[in-house]
Amino acid sequence: MTKLTSGLIAMMISGATFAAPEALAEDGGVKVEHLGVNNTLVRVTGDGKYLVMPVQDNIDDAKVDILVDGKLDKTIYVRLAKSKVDYSVPFDLSQYKGHDVALNIVTSQGRSSVREAKEDACWKNFSVSDTFDTTNREKFRPAFHHAPLYGWMNDPNGMFYKDGRWHLYYQYNPYGSKWQNMTWGHSSSSDLVNWEHHPIAIEPDGLGSIFSGSCVVDKEGTAGFGKDAVVALYTSAATSQMQSMAHSNDNGETFEKYPGNPIITLESEARDPNMFWNEKTGEWNLSLAHALDHEMLFFTSPDLKNWTLQSAFGKGLGAQDGVWECPDLFKLPVSGTDTEKWMLICNINPGGPFGGSATQYFIGDFDGKTFTPDLDKDGKVPTKWMDYGKDHYATVSFSDTPDNRRTVIGWMSNWQYATEVPTMQFRSANTLPREVGLFKASDGQIYASSAPSPEVDALRDGVFKKASKIGVGKNAKSFAIPGLSEIDFEIDPKKAQKVTVVLSNGQGEKVELTYDVDAKTVSFDRRESGVTDFSQDFPAVTTTPTFSDNGKISLRLFIDRSSIELFGDNGRFVMTNLVFPGSPYDKISFSTAGGNADIRNLTVYNLKPTTL
Ligand code: FRU
């Protein structure tokens, strides 16, 4: 926030009266001219890098046409403040230096007269400034998870690794903390935990906004953009959805769109193209979500531009209660065997096991054209989930990774309430990076594991507590934990039927984890976890199967300011859930029902914040 804007907001909060709007507007480097009940022209008259726009989080968008020398340059949608300013967002003016810039604004909320329209809080709070303050002002901002500095984020996408850096793009609204104006935001990291934020990578154009997609490093230059060009495919989304292409010759910092876009059109909704080079067939493969048809389409191409539809998979299979989105397809070894299998990720929303969004997957074979799923012992295609929490969606992997790693990141929220969570400066964070593997369970089926990437260990900042064995019974045993923590332990249930682990704070807020030994499940109860009342879908209990054969399980918990990730048995079962406690959980308690149990090899690490 600029000093000027924050000053104005402070004045508003303290109830101070304003000078005439025109005078203030001129001072802020803009001239405001009201043209009618819901139409206003804001001219940029001052010099500066940003036009800072005041936003009210919970009202409708205004349509803002950006006019440069009188010509329409772009249209953005912004919740321009009506009765109060919740926060501000910057519009980058540096690209227009030396030109006249004006905003032709159509507000959507009903006003009865121009006089009433003039009262809108936004007109007095536009300003031109060389700076925009992104310092964190919110207690729920994660300390060691990737999140945008400000504005809205959903799906991670377009992820690739090149020359020692992990590039992460994401669905981004730079002009507010709710879904809108989809662009590709960009961050990168050399270690998967410290992220650097970069300028916006791909912006909306005449074909529409920029939905999810993928990137590959075109090592042989098959697309004609040179060897090692980074090629992105994404969905251009307007009235319809089409697939478009862009390439980068500066390692993903800037992209040039392909003049022949769109490169794939269909007669129904399809999105989120995800491509990879198929070593075996010597062709590019592409999976595309045929969203409303609840299936994935597979294409092939020699050059990333010309794609041939080969097959479709999924109609009537797996979970079908929502749109299919964000596919990913890759091959992995099955641990402990000498076989390899293909894993097809099909994110679905709604229709997840606990309502709303979730990541289902299928295991099978892929011959370069067709995906054939494995069947269970009844000859059916089983439905499998990558994560049994409520806040794990749009999970896809990095391309071109070193050491054949399959590293994934998911969006740590749920479309049921993502726009309502109690943050404002930013909305949504990503999961910790995870390594996907395959294992065979005792039911003969192959399942995916996802364990924290080894780089995550670098978050540890000293051991807070260590105990090799703690006997627990029905009276709870409690220990202090640090606010940002990793808690690792094994449960040997011995005679116990249930082992309960409670994370709590002094305000009586808690998360209850229960290991049900006979049912072979672990549940996560966040109904009393803190702020839960922003959505009726938020208070919930989620439950995961453990796949444990001998009853012993190991757990790794990662507790950040507004999330808990639980990894069981090295990622064979996973639960990711958001929580919004009034103060950090500072205590862990263990108790049992039905007999005594042992907690073994407990280590509590203090975790350090990363650069975010
Ligand atoms: C998934 C999704 C994608 C789409 C994007 C739009 O969360 O709906 O299918 O590309 O979000 O932001």
mmCIF file of C-alpha atoms in Angstrom, residues 253-549:
data_model
loop_
_atom_site.group_PDB
_atom_site.id
_atom_site.type_symbol
_atom_site.label_atom_id
_atom_site.label_comp_id
_atom_site.label_asym_id
_atom_site.label_seq_id
_atom_site.Cartn_x
_atom_site.Cartn_y
_atom_site.Cartn_z
ATOM 1 C CA GLU A 253 10.583 -15.118 -17.422
ATOM 2 C CA THR A 254 8.682 -13.718 -20.448
ATOM 3 C CA PHE A 255 6.518 -15.528 -23.011
ATOM 4 C CA GLU A 256 5.659 -14.740 -26.597
ATOM 5 C CA LYS A 257 2.253 -15.952 -27.721
ATOM 6 C CA TYR A 258 1.973 -17.976 -30.923
ATOM 7 C CA PRO A 259 0.352 -15.858 -33.654
ATOM 8 C CA GLY A 260 -1.675 -18.849 -34.911
ATOM 9 C CA ASN A 261 -3.487 -19.312 -31.582
ATOM 10 C CA PRO A 262 -5.653 -21.165 -30.737
ATOM 11 C CA ILE A 263 -3.929 -24.388 -31.735
ATOM 12 C CA ILE A 264 -6.653 -26.802 -30.520
ATOM 13 C CA THR A 265 -10.376 -26.125 -30.759
ATOM 14 C CA LEU A 266 -13.211 -28.486 -29.852
ATOM 15 C CA GLU A 267 -16.970 -28.126 -29.870
ATOM 16 C CA SER A 268 -17.314 -28.452 -26.096
ATOM 17 C CA GLU A 269 -15.590 -27.291 -22.917
ATOM 18 C CA ALA A 270 -12.008 -28.580 -22.631
ATOM 19 C CA ARG A 271 -9.124 -27.193 -20.619
ATOM 20 C CA ASP A 272 -5.834 -27.511 -18.751
ATOM 21 C CA PRO A 273 -3.557 -29.055 -21.446
ATOM 22 C CA ASN A 274 -0.740 -31.075 -19.914
ATOM 23 C CA MET A 275 2.033 -32.349 -22.207
ATOM 24 C CA PHE A 276 5.184 -34.431 -22.056
ATOM 25 C CA TRP A 277 7.745 -35.938 -24.418
ATOM 26 C CA ASN A 278 7.170 -39.666 -24.840
ATOM 27 C CA GLU A 279 10.625 -41.282 -25.147
ATOM 28 C CA LYS A 280 9.179 -44.547 -26.342
ATOM 29 C CA THR A 281 7.034 -43.248 -29.208
ATOM 30 C CA GLY A 282 9.222 -40.246 -30.056
ATOM 31 C CA GLU A 283 6.209 -37.922 -29.976
ATOM 32 C CA TRP A 284 4.665 -35.349 -27.715
ATOM 33 C CA ASN A 285 1.651 -36.457 -25.681
ATOM 34 C CA LEU A 286 -1.043 -34.178 -24.347
ATOM 35 C CA SER A 287 -3.854 -34.801 -21.861
ATOM 36 C CA LEU A 288 -6.778 -32.407 -21.902
ATOM 37 C CA ALA A 289 -9.706 -32.262 -19.495
ATOM 38 C CA HIS A 290 -13.004 -32.666 -21.341
ATOM 39 C CA ALA A 291 -14.485 -31.078 -18.296
ATOM 40 C CA LEU A 292 -18.250 -31.465 -18.584
ATOM 41 C CA ASP A 293 -17.954 -34.869 -20.242
ATOM 42 C CA HIS A 294 -16.024 -36.146 -17.194
ATOM 43 C CA GLU A 295 -13.221 -37.596 -19.259
ATOM 44 C CA MET A 296 -9.663 -36.886 -20.349
ATOM 45 C CA LEU A 297 -8.675 -36.594 -24.018
ATOM 46 C CA PHE A 298 -5.276 -37.725 -25.299
ATOM 47 C CA PHE A 299 -3.506 -36.104 -28.256
ATOM 48 C CA THR A 300 -0.159 -36.631 -30.012
ATOM 49 C CA SER A 301 2.076 -34.184 -31.857
ATOM 50 C CA PRO A 302 5.488 -34.093 -33.541
ATOM 51 C CA ASP A 303 5.984 -30.355 -32.947
ATOM 52 C CA LEU A 304 3.770 -29.123 -30.069
ATOM 53 C CA LYS A 305 1.679 -27.123 -32.570
ATOM 54 C CA ASN A 306 -0.219 -29.722 -34.571
ATOM 55 C CA TRP A 307 -2.122 -32.086 -32.331
ATOM 56 C CA THR A 308 -4.089 -35.226 -33.279
ATOM 57 C CA LEU A 309 -6.832 -36.535 -31.005
ATOM 58 C CA GLN A 310 -6.145 -40.206 -30.282
ATOM 59 C CA SER A 311 -8.533 -41.336 -27.556
ATOM 60 C CA ALA A 312 -10.650 -40.458 -24.550
ATOM 61 C CA PHE A 313 -10.669 -42.033 -21.104
ATOM 62 C CA GLY A 314 -12.942 -41.847 -18.132
ATOM 63 C CA LYS A 315 -16.610 -41.618 -19.117
ATOM 64 C CA GLY A 316 -18.559 -43.335 -16.350
ATOM 65 C CA LEU A 317 -15.394 -44.278 -14.437
ATOM 66 C CA GLY A 318 -14.118 -43.155 -11.051
ATOM 67 C CA ALA A 319 -15.737 -40.210 -9.325
ATOM 68 C CA GLN A 320 -18.083 -38.452 -11.742
ATOM 69 C CA ASP A 321 -19.933 -35.954 -9.566
ATOM 70 C CA GLY A 322 -18.124 -32.896 -10.857
ATOM 71 C CA VAL A 323 -16.125 -31.440 -13.711
ATOM 72 C CA TRP A 324 -12.841 -33.138 -14.552
ATOM 73 C CA GLU A 325 -9.948 -30.683 -14.581
ATOM 74 C CA CYS A 326 -6.159 -30.425 -14.527
ATOM 75 C CA PRO A 327 -4.947 -33.808 -15.820
ATOM 76 C CA ASP A 328 -1.417 -35.146 -15.502
ATOM 77 C CA LEU A 329 -0.040 -38.409 -16.886
ATOM 78 C CA PHE A 330 3.319 -40.002 -16.108
ATOM 79 C CA LYS A 331 5.093 -43.314 -15.617
ATOM 80 C CA LEU A 332 6.630 -44.438 -12.323
ATOM 81 C CA PRO A 333 8.337 -47.556 -10.979
ATOM 82 C CA VAL A 334 6.269 -49.575 -8.492
ATOM 83 C CA SER A 335 8.343 -49.702 -5.333
ATOM 84 C CA GLY A 336 9.707 -53.124 -4.405
ATOM 85 C CA THR A 337 8.975 -54.536 -7.895
ATOM 86 C CA ASP A 338 10.643 -54.268 -11.278
ATOM 87 C CA THR A 339 7.469 -53.048 -12.965
ATOM 88 C CA GLU A 340 6.458 -49.581 -14.085
ATOM 89 C CA LYS A 341 2.937 -48.204 -14.252
ATOM 90 C CA TRP A 342 1.258 -45.076 -15.581
ATOM 91 C CA MET A 343 -0.597 -42.759 -13.258
ATOM 92 C CA LEU A 344 -3.338 -40.481 -14.594
ATOM 93 C CA ILE A 345 -4.317 -37.599 -12.334
ATOM 94 C CA CYS A 346 -7.890 -36.322 -12.789
ATOM 95 C CA ASN A 347 -8.718 -33.466 -10.452
ATOM 96 C CA ILE A 348 -12.461 -33.272 -9.853
ATOM 97 C CA ASN A 349 -14.720 -30.538 -8.548
ATOM 98 C CA PRO A 350 -17.109 -31.065 -6.845
ATOM 99 C CA GLY A 351 -17.283 -34.775 -6.043
ATOM 100 C CA GLY A 352 -14.322 -35.140 -3.656
ATOM 101 C CA PRO A 353 -14.660 -37.654 -0.780
ATOM 102 C CA PHE A 354 -15.450 -34.884 1.745
ATOM 103 C CA GLY A 355 -17.269 -32.489 -0.569
ATOM 104 C CA GLY A 356 -15.956 -30.048 -3.128
ATOM 105 C CA SER A 357 -12.587 -30.395 -4.822
ATOM 106 C CA ALA A 358 -10.164 -33.325 -4.664
ATOM 107 C CA THR A 359 -7.558 -35.194 -6.682
ATOM 108 C CA GLN A 360 -8.497 -38.633 -7.962
ATOM 109 C CA TYR A 361 -6.154 -40.805 -9.974
ATOM 110 C CA PHE A 362 -6.098 -43.983 -12.009
ATOM 111 C CA ILE A 363 -3.281 -46.492 -12.352
ATOM 112 C CA GLY A 364 -2.844 -48.320 -15.639
ATOM 113 C CA ASP A 365 -0.924 -48.490 -18.890
ATOM 114 C CA PHE A 366 -0.455 -45.960 -21.659
ATOM 115 C CA ASP A 367 0.797 -46.915 -25.108
ATOM 116 C CA GLY A 368 1.239 -43.373 -26.358
ATOM 117 C CA LYS A 369 -2.344 -43.197 -27.592
ATOM 118 C CA THR A 370 -4.694 -44.921 -25.155
ATOM 119 C CA PHE A 371 -4.847 -45.200 -21.367
ATOM 120 C CA THR A 372 -5.969 -48.625 -20.091
ATOM 121 C CA PRO A 373 -6.830 -48.677 -16.381
ATOM 122 C CA ASP A 374 -5.970 -51.485 -13.964
ATOM 123 C CA LEU A 375 -9.000 -53.311 -12.588
ATOM 124 C CA ASP A 376 -9.661 -54.433 -9.036
ATOM 125 C CA LYS A 377 -10.439 -58.040 -8.071
ATOM 126 C CA ASP A 378 -14.090 -57.526 -9.026
ATOM 127 C CA GLY A 379 -13.115 -56.383 -12.496
ATOM 128 C CA LYS A 380 -13.985 -52.739 -11.747
ATOM 129 C CA VAL A 381 -11.960 -49.565 -12.171
ATOM 130 C CA PRO A 382 -11.312 -48.401 -8.584
ATOM 131 C CA THR A 383 -11.595 -44.771 -7.496
ATOM 132 C CA LYS A 384 -8.408 -43.594 -5.729
ATOM 133 C CA TRP A 385 -7.544 -40.302 -4.050
ATOM 134 C CA MET A 386 -4.148 -38.699 -3.688
ATOM 135 C CA ASP A 387 -4.980 -36.878 -0.471
ATOM 136 C CA TYR A 388 -7.782 -37.446 1.999
ATOM 137 C CA GLY A 389 -8.031 -33.889 3.299
ATOM 138 C CA LYS A 390 -10.354 -31.172 2.069
ATOM 139 C CA ASP A 391 -7.647 -28.807 0.839
ATOM 140 C CA HIS A 392 -5.675 -30.458 -1.915
ATOM 141 C CA TYR A 393 -6.626 -29.656 -5.489
ATOM 142 C CA ALA A 394 -5.344 -29.078 -9.011
ATOM 143 C CA THR A 395 -2.276 -31.123 -8.164
ATOM 144 C CA VAL A 396 0.124 -31.529 -11.080
ATOM 145 C CA SER A 397 3.822 -32.267 -11.476
ATOM 146 C CA PHE A 398 6.944 -30.405 -12.600
ATOM 147 C CA SER A 399 8.246 -31.363 -16.044
ATOM 148 C CA ASP A 400 11.911 -31.958 -16.918
ATOM 149 C CA THR A 401 12.891 -32.744 -13.334
ATOM 150 C CA PRO A 402 16.322 -34.119 -12.403
ATOM 151 C CA ASP A 403 16.823 -37.767 -11.336
ATOM 152 C CA ASN A 404 13.455 -38.913 -12.726
ATOM 153 C CA ARG A 405 11.738 -37.294 -9.799
ATOM 154 C CA ARG A 406 7.968 -36.830 -9.929
ATOM 155 C CA THR A 407 7.535 -33.744 -7.826
ATOM 156 C CA VAL A 408 4.023 -32.342 -7.428
ATOM 157 C CA ILE A 409 2.418 -29.311 -5.837
ATOM 158 C CA GLY A 410 -1.289 -28.847 -5.162
ATOM 159 C CA TRP A 411 -3.489 -25.866 -4.466
ATOM 160 C CA MET A 412 -4.197 -25.890 -0.732
ATOM 161 C CA SER A 413 -7.867 -24.954 -0.805
ATOM 162 C CA ASN A 414 -11.284 -26.097 -1.914
ATOM 163 C CA TRP A 415 -13.651 -24.393 -4.353
ATOM 164 C CA GLN A 416 -16.411 -24.784 -1.738
ATOM 165 C CA TYR A 417 -15.007 -21.891 0.317
ATOM 166 C CA ALA A 418 -11.722 -20.744 -1.249
ATOM 167 C CA THR A 419 -13.001 -17.203 -1.865
ATOM 168 C CA GLU A 420 -14.346 -16.894 1.699
ATOM 169 C CA VAL A 421 -11.373 -17.967 3.832
ATOM 170 C CA PRO A 422 -10.449 -15.338 6.461
ATOM 171 C CA THR A 423 -7.553 -13.679 4.604
ATOM 172 C CA MET A 424 -7.720 -10.633 2.350
ATOM 173 C CA GLN A 425 -4.330 -9.338 1.284
ATOM 174 C CA PHE A 426 -3.854 -12.685 -0.488
ATOM 175 C CA ARG A 427 -5.979 -15.792 -0.910
ATOM 176 C CA SER A 428 -4.653 -19.338 -1.041
ATOM 177 C CA ALA A 429 -1.312 -21.044 -0.686
ATOM 178 C CA ASN A 430 0.169 -24.154 -2.264
ATOM 179 C CA THR A 431 0.995 -27.437 -0.556
ATOM 180 C CA LEU A 432 4.537 -28.370 0.322
ATOM 181 C CA PRO A 433 6.295 -30.016 -2.639
ATOM 182 C CA ARG A 434 5.778 -33.771 -2.635
ATOM 183 C CA GLU A 435 7.450 -36.747 -4.296
ATOM 184 C CA VAL A 436 5.036 -39.183 -5.875
ATOM 185 C CA GLY A 437 5.754 -42.924 -5.841
ATOM 186 C CA LEU A 438 3.758 -46.103 -6.421
ATOM 187 C CA PHE A 439 3.347 -49.026 -4.035
ATOM 188 C CA LYS A 440 1.417 -52.278 -3.988
ATOM 189 C CA ALA A 441 -0.968 -52.633 -1.035
ATOM 190 C CA SER A 442 -2.180 -55.872 0.503
ATOM 191 C CA ASP A 443 -5.392 -55.742 -1.597
ATOM 192 C CA GLY A 444 -3.164 -56.301 -4.640
ATOM 193 C CA GLN A 445 -3.850 -52.785 -5.935
ATOM 194 C CA ILE A 446 -1.219 -50.223 -6.827
ATOM 195 C CA TYR A 447 -1.586 -46.885 -5.070
ATOM 196 C CA ALA A 448 0.226 -43.554 -5.202
ATOM 197 C CA SER A 449 2.231 -42.276 -2.253
ATOM 198 C CA SER A 450 3.198 -38.633 -1.863
ATOM 199 C CA ALA A 451 5.890 -37.840 0.671
ATOM 200 C CA PRO A 452 7.349 -34.410 1.460
ATOM 201 C CA SER A 453 10.172 -33.619 -0.975
ATOM 202 C CA PRO A 454 13.591 -34.085 0.676
ATOM 203 C CA GLU A 455 14.230 -30.326 0.342
ATOM 204 C CA VAL A 456 11.541 -29.759 2.975
ATOM 205 C CA ASP A 457 13.998 -31.003 5.646
ATOM 206 C CA ALA A 458 15.840 -27.696 5.212
ATOM 207 C CA LEU A 459 12.938 -25.985 7.015
ATOM 208 C CA ARG A 460 14.095 -27.565 10.290
ATOM 209 C CA ASP A 461 15.518 -25.082 12.738
ATOM 210 C CA GLY A 462 16.569 -27.219 15.651
ATOM 211 C CA VAL A 463 14.989 -30.026 17.635
ATOM 212 C CA PHE A 464 12.406 -28.748 20.122
ATOM 213 C CA LYS A 465 11.691 -32.102 21.785
ATOM 214 C CA LYS A 466 12.792 -35.678 21.380
ATOM 215 C CA ALA A 467 11.544 -38.849 23.082
ATOM 216 C CA SER A 468 12.261 -42.419 22.080
ATOM 217 C CA LYS A 469 9.224 -43.930 23.813
ATOM 218 C CA ILE A 470 6.170 -42.484 25.518
ATOM 219 C CA GLY A 471 3.647 -44.889 27.011
ATOM 220 C CA VAL A 472 0.102 -43.498 26.743
ATOM 221 C CA GLY A 473 -3.239 -44.550 28.145
ATOM 222 C CA LYS A 474 -6.624 -42.986 28.618
ATOM 223 C CA ASN A 475 -5.300 -39.974 30.549
ATOM 224 C CA ALA A 476 -3.826 -37.523 28.049
ATOM 225 C CA LYS A 477 -0.079 -36.828 28.073
ATOM 226 C CA SER A 478 0.714 -33.337 26.784
ATOM 227 C CA PHE A 479 3.784 -31.479 25.540
ATOM 228 C CA ALA A 480 4.467 -27.980 24.301
ATOM 229 C CA ILE A 481 5.068 -27.487 20.567
ATOM 230 C CA PRO A 482 6.374 -24.473 18.654
ATOM 231 C CA GLY A 483 3.957 -22.518 16.436
ATOM 232 C CA LEU A 484 5.723 -23.501 13.218
ATOM 233 C CA SER A 485 6.530 -27.140 13.630
ATOM 234 C CA GLU A 486 7.170 -30.532 12.148
ATOM 235 C CA ILE A 487 6.106 -33.357 14.456
ATOM 236 C CA ASP A 488 7.271 -36.872 13.596
ATOM 237 C CA PHE A 489 6.351 -39.994 15.549
ATOM 238 C CA GLU A 490 5.323 -43.609 15.274
ATOM 239 C CA ILE A 491 2.280 -45.144 16.875
ATOM 240 C CA ASP A 492 2.527 -48.699 18.151
ATOM 241 C CA PRO A 493 -1.098 -49.219 19.205
ATOM 242 C CA LYS A 494 -0.374 -52.424 21.158
ATOM 243 C CA LYS A 495 -3.765 -53.117 22.836
ATOM 244 C CA ALA A 496 -5.363 -49.728 22.123
ATOM 245 C CA GLN A 497 -8.347 -49.506 19.814
ATOM 246 C CA LYS A 498 -8.041 -45.797 19.317
ATOM 247 C CA VAL A 499 -5.123 -43.407 19.649
ATOM 248 C CA THR A 500 -6.014 -39.724 19.730
ATOM 249 C CA VAL A 501 -3.598 -36.865 19.085
ATOM 250 C CA VAL A 502 -4.850 -33.360 19.863
ATOM 251 C CA LEU A 503 -3.228 -30.106 18.760
ATOM 252 C CA SER A 504 -4.608 -27.218 20.762
ATOM 253 C CA ASN A 505 -4.114 -23.650 21.978
ATOM 254 C CA GLY A 506 -5.056 -21.734 25.120
ATOM 255 C CA GLN A 507 -8.267 -20.506 23.501
ATOM 256 C CA GLY A 508 -9.723 -23.996 23.516
ATOM 257 C CA GLU A 509 -9.282 -24.389 19.777
ATOM 258 C CA LYS A 510 -8.120 -27.797 18.652
ATOM 259 C CA VAL A 511 -7.577 -30.295 15.892
ATOM 260 C CA GLU A 512 -8.227 -33.900 16.822
ATOM 261 C CA LEU A 513 -6.490 -36.720 14.960
ATOM 262 C CA THR A 514 -7.791 -40.193 15.711
ATOM 263 C CA TYR A 515 -6.158 -43.428 14.672
ATOM 264 C CA ASP A 516 -8.832 -46.133 14.606
ATOM 265 C CA VAL A 517 -6.756 -49.294 14.773
ATOM 266 C CA ASP A 518 -9.444 -51.809 13.711
ATOM 267 C CA ALA A 519 -10.878 -49.641 10.973
ATOM 268 C CA LYS A 520 -7.290 -48.892 9.779
ATOM 269 C CA THR A 521 -8.130 -45.215 9.382
ATOM 270 C CA VAL A 522 -6.861 -41.870 10.632
ATOM 271 C CA SER A 523 -9.348 -39.017 10.892
ATOM 272 C CA PHE A 524 -8.783 -35.271 11.124
ATOM 273 C CA ASP A 525 -11.439 -33.266 12.971
ATOM 274 C CA ARG A 526 -11.219 -29.509 12.475
ATOM 275 C CA ARG A 527 -14.721 -28.638 13.664
ATOM 276 C CA GLU A 528 -13.306 -26.706 16.650
ATOM 277 C CA SER A 529 -10.024 -25.665 15.019
ATOM 278 C CA GLY A 530 -10.530 -21.868 15.224
ATOM 279 C CA VAL A 531 -12.390 -19.649 12.757
ATOM 280 C CA THR A 532 -14.706 -22.035 10.923
ATOM 281 C CA ASP A 533 -17.910 -20.071 10.414
ATOM 282 C CA PHE A 534 -17.116 -18.412 7.076
ATOM 283 C CA SER A 535 -18.620 -21.419 5.278
ATOM 284 C CA GLN A 536 -20.891 -24.263 6.338
ATOM 285 C CA ASP A 537 -18.629 -26.559 4.320
ATOM 286 C CA PHE A 538 -15.520 -25.728 6.349
ATOM 287 C CA PRO A 539 -16.102 -27.481 9.713
ATOM 288 C CA ALA A 540 -15.447 -31.113 8.810
ATOM 289 C CA VAL A 541 -13.929 -34.450 9.705
ATOM 290 C CA THR A 542 -11.821 -36.078 6.996
ATOM 291 C CA THR A 543 -10.719 -39.713 7.126
ATOM 292 C CA THR A 544 -7.971 -41.623 5.327
ATOM 293 C CA PRO A 545 -7.306 -45.359 5.006
ATOM 294 C CA THR A 546 -3.840 -46.217 6.353
ATOM 295 C CA PHE A 547 -2.915 -49.286 4.259
ATOM 296 C CA SER A 548 -1.053 -50.481 7.362
ATOM 297 C CA ASP A 549 -0.746 -54.250 7.685
#
